[in-house]
PDB file of C-alpha atoms in Angstrom:
ATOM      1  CA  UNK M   1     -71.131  38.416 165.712  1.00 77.00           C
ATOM      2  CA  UNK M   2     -72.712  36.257 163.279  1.00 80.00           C
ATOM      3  CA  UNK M   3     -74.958  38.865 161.989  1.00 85.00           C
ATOM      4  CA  UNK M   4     -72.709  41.254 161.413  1.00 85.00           C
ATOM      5  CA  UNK M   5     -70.258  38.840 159.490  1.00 84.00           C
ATOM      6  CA  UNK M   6     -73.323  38.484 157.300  1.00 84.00           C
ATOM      7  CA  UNK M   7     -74.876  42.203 157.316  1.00 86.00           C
ATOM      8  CA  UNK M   8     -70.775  43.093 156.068  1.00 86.00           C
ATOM      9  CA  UNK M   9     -70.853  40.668 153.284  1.00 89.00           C
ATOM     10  CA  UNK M  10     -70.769  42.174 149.634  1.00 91.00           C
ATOM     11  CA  UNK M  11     -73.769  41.956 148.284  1.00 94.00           C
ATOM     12  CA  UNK M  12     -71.342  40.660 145.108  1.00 93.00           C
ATOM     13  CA  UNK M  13     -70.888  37.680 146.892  1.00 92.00           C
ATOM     14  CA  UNK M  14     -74.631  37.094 147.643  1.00 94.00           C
ATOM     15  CA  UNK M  15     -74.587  37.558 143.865  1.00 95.00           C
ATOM     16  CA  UNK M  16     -72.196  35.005 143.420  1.00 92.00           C
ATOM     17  CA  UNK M  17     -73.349  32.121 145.737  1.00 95.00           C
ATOM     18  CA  UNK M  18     -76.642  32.806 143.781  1.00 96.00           C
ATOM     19  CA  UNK M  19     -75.173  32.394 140.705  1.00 93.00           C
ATOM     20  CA  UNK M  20     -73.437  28.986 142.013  1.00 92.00           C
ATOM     21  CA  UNK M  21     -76.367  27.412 142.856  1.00 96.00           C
ATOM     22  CA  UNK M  22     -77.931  28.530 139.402  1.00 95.00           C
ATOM     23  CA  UNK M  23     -75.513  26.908 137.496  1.00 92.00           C
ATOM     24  CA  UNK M  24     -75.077  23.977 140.125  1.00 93.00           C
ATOM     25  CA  UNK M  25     -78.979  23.203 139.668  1.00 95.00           C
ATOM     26  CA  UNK M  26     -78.257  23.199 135.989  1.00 93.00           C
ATOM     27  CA  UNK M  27     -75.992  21.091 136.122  1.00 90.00           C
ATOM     28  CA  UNK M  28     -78.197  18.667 138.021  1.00 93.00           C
ATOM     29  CA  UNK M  29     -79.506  17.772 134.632  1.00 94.00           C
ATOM     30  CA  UNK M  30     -78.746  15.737 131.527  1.00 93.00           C
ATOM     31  CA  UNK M  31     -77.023  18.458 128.786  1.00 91.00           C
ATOM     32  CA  UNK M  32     -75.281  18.958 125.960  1.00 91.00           C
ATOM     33  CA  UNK M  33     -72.464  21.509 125.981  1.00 88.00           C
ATOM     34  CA  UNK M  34     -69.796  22.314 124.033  1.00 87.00           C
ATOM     35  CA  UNK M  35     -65.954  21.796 124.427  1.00 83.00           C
ATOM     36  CA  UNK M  36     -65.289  25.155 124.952  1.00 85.00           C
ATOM     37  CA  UNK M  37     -68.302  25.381 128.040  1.00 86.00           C
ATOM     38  CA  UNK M  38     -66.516  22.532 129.220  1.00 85.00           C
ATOM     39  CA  UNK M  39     -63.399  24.425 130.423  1.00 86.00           C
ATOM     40  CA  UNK M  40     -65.801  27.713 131.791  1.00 87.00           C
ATOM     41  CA  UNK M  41     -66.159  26.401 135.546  1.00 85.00           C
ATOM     42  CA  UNK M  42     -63.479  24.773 136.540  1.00 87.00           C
ATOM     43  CA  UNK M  43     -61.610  27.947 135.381  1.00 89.00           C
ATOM     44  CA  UNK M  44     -63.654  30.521 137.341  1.00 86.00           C
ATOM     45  CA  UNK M  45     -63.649  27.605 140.623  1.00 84.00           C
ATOM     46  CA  UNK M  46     -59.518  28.203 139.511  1.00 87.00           C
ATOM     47  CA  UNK M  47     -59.626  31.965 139.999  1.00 86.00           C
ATOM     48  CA  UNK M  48     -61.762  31.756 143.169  1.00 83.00           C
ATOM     49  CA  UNK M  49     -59.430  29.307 144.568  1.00 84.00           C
ATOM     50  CA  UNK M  50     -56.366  30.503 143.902  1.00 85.00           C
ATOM     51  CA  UNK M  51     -57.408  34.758 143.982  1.00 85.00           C
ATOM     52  CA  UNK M  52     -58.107  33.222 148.007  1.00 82.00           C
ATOM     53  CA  UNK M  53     -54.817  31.675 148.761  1.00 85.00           C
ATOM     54  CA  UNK M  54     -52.905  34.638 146.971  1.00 86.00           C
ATOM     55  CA  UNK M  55     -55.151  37.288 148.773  1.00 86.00           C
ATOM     56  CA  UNK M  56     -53.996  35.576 151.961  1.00 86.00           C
ATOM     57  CA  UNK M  57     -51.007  33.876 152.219  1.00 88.00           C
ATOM     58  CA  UNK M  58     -48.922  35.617 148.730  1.00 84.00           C
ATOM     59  CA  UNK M  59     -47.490  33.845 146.057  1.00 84.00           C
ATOM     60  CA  UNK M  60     -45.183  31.321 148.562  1.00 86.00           C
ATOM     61  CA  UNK M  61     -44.044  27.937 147.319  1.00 87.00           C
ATOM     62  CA  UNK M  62     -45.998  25.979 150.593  1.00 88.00           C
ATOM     63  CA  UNK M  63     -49.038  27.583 149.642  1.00 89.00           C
ATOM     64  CA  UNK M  64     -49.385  27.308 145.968  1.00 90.00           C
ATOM     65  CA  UNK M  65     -46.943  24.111 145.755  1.00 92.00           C
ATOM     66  CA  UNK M  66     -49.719  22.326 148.235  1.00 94.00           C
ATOM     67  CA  UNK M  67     -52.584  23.378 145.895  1.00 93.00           C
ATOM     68  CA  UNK M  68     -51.094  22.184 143.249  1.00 93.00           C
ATOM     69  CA  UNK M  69     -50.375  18.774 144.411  1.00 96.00           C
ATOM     70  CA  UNK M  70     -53.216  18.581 145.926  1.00 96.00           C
ATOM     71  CA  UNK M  71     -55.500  19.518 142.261  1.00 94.00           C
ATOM     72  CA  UNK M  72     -52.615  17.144 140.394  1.00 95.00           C
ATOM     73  CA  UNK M  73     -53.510  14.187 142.678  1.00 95.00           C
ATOM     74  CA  UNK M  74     -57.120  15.000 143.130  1.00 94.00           C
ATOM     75  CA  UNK M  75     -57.322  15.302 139.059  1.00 92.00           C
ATOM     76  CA  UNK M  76     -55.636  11.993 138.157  1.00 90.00           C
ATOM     77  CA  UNK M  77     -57.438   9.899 140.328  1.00 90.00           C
ATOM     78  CA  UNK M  78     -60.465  11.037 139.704  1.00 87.00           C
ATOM     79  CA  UNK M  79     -59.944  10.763 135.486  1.00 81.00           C
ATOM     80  CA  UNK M  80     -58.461   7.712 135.597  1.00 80.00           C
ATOM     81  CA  UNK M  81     -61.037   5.868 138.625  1.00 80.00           C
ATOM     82  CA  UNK M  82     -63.961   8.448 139.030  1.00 75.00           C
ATOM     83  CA  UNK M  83     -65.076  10.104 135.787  1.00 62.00           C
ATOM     84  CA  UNK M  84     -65.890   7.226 133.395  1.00 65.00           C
ATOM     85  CA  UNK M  85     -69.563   6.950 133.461  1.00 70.00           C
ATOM     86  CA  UNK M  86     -71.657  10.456 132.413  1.00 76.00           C
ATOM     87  CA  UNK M  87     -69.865  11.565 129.743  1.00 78.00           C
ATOM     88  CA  UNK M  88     -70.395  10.792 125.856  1.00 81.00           C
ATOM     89  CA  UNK M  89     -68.968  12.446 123.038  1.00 80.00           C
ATOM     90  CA  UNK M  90     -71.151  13.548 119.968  1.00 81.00           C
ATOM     91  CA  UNK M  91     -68.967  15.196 118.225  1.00 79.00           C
ATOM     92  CA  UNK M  92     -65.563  17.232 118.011  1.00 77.00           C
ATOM     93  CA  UNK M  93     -67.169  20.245 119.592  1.00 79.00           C
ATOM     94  CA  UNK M  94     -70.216  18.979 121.179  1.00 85.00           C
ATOM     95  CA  UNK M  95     -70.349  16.219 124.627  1.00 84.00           C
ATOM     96  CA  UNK M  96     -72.894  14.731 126.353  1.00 87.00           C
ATOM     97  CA  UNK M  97     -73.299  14.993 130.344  1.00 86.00           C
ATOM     98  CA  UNK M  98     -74.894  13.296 132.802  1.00 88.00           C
ATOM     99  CA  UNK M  99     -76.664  15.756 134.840  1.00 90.00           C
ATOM    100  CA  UNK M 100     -74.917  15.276 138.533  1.00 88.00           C
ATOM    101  CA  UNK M 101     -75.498  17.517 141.996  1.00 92.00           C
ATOM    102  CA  UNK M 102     -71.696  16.893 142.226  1.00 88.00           C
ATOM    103  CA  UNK M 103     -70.971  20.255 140.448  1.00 89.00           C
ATOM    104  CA  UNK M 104     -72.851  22.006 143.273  1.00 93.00           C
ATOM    105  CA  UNK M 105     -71.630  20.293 146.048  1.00 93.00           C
ATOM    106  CA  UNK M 106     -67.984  21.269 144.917  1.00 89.00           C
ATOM    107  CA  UNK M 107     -69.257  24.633 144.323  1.00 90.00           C
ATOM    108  CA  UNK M 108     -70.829  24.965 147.626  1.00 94.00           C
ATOM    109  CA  UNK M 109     -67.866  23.984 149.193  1.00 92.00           C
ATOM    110  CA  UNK M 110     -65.437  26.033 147.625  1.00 89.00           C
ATOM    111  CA  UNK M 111     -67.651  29.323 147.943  1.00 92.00           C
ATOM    112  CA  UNK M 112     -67.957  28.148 151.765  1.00 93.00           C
ATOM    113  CA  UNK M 113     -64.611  27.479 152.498  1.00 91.00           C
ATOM    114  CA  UNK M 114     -63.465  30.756 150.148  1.00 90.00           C
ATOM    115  CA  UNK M 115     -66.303  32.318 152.831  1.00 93.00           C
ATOM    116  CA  UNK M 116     -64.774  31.188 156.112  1.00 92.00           C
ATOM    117  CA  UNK M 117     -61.774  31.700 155.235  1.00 91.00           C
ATOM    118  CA  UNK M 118     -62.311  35.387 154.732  1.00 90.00           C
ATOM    119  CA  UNK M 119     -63.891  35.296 157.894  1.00 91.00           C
ATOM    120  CA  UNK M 120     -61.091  33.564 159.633  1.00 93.00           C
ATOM    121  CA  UNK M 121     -58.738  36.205 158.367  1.00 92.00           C
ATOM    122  CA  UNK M 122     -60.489  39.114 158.921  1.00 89.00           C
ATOM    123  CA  UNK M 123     -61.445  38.105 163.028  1.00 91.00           C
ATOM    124  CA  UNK M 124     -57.705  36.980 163.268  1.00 93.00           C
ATOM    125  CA  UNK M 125     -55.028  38.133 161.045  1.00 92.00           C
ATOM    126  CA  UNK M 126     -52.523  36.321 162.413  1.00 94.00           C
ATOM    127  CA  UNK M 127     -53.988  33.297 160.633  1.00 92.00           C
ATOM    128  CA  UNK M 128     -52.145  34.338 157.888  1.00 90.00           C
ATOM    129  CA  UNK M 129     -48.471  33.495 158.840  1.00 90.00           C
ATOM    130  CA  UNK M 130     -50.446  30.100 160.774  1.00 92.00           C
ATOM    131  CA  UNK M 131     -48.187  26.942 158.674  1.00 92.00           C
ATOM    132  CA  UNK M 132     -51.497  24.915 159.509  1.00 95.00           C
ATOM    133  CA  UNK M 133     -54.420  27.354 158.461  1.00 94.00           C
ATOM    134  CA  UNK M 134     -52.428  27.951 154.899  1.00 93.00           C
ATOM    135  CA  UNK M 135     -52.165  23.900 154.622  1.00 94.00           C
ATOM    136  CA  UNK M 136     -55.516  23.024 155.136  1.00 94.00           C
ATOM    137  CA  UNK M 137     -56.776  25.230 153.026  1.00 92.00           C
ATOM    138  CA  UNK M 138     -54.546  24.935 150.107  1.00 93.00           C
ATOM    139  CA  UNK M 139     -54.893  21.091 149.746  1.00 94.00           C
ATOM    140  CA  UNK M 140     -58.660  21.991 150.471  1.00 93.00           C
ATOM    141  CA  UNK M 141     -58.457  23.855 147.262  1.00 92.00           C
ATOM    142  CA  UNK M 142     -56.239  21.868 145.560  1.00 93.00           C
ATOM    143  CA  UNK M 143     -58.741  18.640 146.235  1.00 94.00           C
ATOM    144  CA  UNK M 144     -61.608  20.316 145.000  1.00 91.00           C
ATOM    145  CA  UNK M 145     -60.255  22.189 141.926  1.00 91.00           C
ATOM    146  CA  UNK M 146     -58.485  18.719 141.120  1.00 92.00           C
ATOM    147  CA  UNK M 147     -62.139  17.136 141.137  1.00 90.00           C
ATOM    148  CA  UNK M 148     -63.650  19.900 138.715  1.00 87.00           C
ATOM    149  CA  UNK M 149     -60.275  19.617 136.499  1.00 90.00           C
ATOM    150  CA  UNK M 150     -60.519  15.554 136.698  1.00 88.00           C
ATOM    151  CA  UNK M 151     -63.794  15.795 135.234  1.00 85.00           C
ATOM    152  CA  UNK M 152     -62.204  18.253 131.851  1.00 85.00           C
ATOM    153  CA  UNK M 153     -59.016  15.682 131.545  1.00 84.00           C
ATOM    154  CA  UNK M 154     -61.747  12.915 131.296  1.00 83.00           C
ATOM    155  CA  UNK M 155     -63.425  15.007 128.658  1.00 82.00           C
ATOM    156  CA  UNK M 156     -60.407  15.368 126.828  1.00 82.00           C
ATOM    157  CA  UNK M 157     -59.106  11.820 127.247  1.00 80.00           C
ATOM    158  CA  UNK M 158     -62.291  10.538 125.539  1.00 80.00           C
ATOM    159  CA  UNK M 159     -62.487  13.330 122.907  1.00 80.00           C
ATOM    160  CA  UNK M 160     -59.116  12.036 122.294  1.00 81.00           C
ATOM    161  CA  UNK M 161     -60.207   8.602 121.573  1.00 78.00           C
ATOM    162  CA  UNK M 162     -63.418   9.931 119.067  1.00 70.00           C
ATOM    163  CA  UNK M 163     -60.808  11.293 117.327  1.00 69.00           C
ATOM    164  CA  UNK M 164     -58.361   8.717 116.541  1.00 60.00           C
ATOM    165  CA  UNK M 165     -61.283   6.502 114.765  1.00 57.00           C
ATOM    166  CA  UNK M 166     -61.738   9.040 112.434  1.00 51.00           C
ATOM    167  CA  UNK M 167     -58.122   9.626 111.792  1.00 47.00           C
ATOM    168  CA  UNK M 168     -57.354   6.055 111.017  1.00 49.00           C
ATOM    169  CA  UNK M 169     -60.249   6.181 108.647  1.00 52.00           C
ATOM    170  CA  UNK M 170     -58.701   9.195 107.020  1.00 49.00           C
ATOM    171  CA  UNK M 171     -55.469   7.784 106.917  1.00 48.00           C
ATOM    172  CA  UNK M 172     -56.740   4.182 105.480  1.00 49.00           C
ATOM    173  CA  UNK M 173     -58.682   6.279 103.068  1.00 50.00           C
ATOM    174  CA  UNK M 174     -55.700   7.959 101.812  1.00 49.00           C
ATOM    175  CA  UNK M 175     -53.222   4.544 101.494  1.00 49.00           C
ATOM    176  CA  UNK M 176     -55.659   3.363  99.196  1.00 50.00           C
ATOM    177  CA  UNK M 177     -55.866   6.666  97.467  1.00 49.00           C
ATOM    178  CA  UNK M 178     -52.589   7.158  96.806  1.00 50.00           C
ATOM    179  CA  UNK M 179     -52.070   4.003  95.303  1.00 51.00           C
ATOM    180  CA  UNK M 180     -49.805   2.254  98.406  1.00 50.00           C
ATOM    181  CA  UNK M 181     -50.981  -1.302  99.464  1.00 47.00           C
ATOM    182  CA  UNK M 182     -53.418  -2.143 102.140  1.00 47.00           C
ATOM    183  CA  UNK M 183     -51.096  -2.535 104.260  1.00 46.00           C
ATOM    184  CA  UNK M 184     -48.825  -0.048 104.373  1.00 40.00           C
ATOM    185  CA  UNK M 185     -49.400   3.305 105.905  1.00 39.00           C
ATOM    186  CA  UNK M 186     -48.836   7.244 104.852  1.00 36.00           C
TER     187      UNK M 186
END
């Protein structure tokens, strides 16, 4: 049975796995990247999430409303406890990462759970009006996705903060510019 779960298989999804663990490996490393590259994978780890639950269990409040808890929770906790070392900004557009196999392991898991899934589904359908099946593997989603979109909020929080140096520098430049007093403030 096992071989012919894997002889049926797309050979897209061969194609993506192998495009994963590219990117994953890449990750592995020390690299600058810009803001915008920033957003790239945890969007597409969205779509494969979500294009799952959707393909599977519709667009139902349970399914979608436990993914997104589950990415909301998984997303704070890991900004605010989880994502403060490995990050640097250089500039506006341009951060600093720590290279970290994290990436791929949340990439392996979501293609692997996307994968079994499928499987699940296709050897019994019924698994797709199962309360428990849909559950686990929204919040499964949800946690994961929360840990990829933890890691953006935490890129945002502390291109946030390079920012607001340079904007009271602006703004002290221009009190004294226009003439107001130290102290006050435009």
């Amino acid at each position: 049975m096992l071989q012919q779960i894997l002889i049926n298989t797309p050979i897209w999804v061969w194609a993506l796995l192998a495009f994963l663990i590219y990117r994953g490996v890449l990750m592995s490393r020390d690299r600058q990247v810009t803001l915008r590259a920033t957003f790239i994978l945890p969007l597409l780890m969205l779509g494969l999430s979500l294009q799952g639950l959707i393909q599977h269990f519709g667009i139902c409040f349970e399914s979608v409303g436990l993914w997104l808890l589950a990415a909301v929770c998984a997303s704070i906790l890991y900004a605010r406890f989880f994502g403060k070392s490995g990050v640097h900004v250089v500039s506006e557009r341009l951060i600093q990462l720590q290279g970290s196999w994290m990436p791929l392991i949340l990439m392996m898991l979501i293609f692997f759970l996307k994968y079994c899934e499928n499987i699940a589904v296709v050897v019994q359908p019924e698994l797709r009006s199962d309360a428990m099946f849909m559950s686990v593997c929204s919040i499964s989603f949800g946690i994961m996705n929360g840990l990829f979109f933890g890691k953006l909020l935490r890129v945002l929080s502390l291109l946030t903060k390079h920012k607001q140096p340079a904007l009271m520098k602006t703004a002290s430049t221009l009190t004294l510019a226009d003439g107001h007093g130290a102290g006050e403030t435009v």
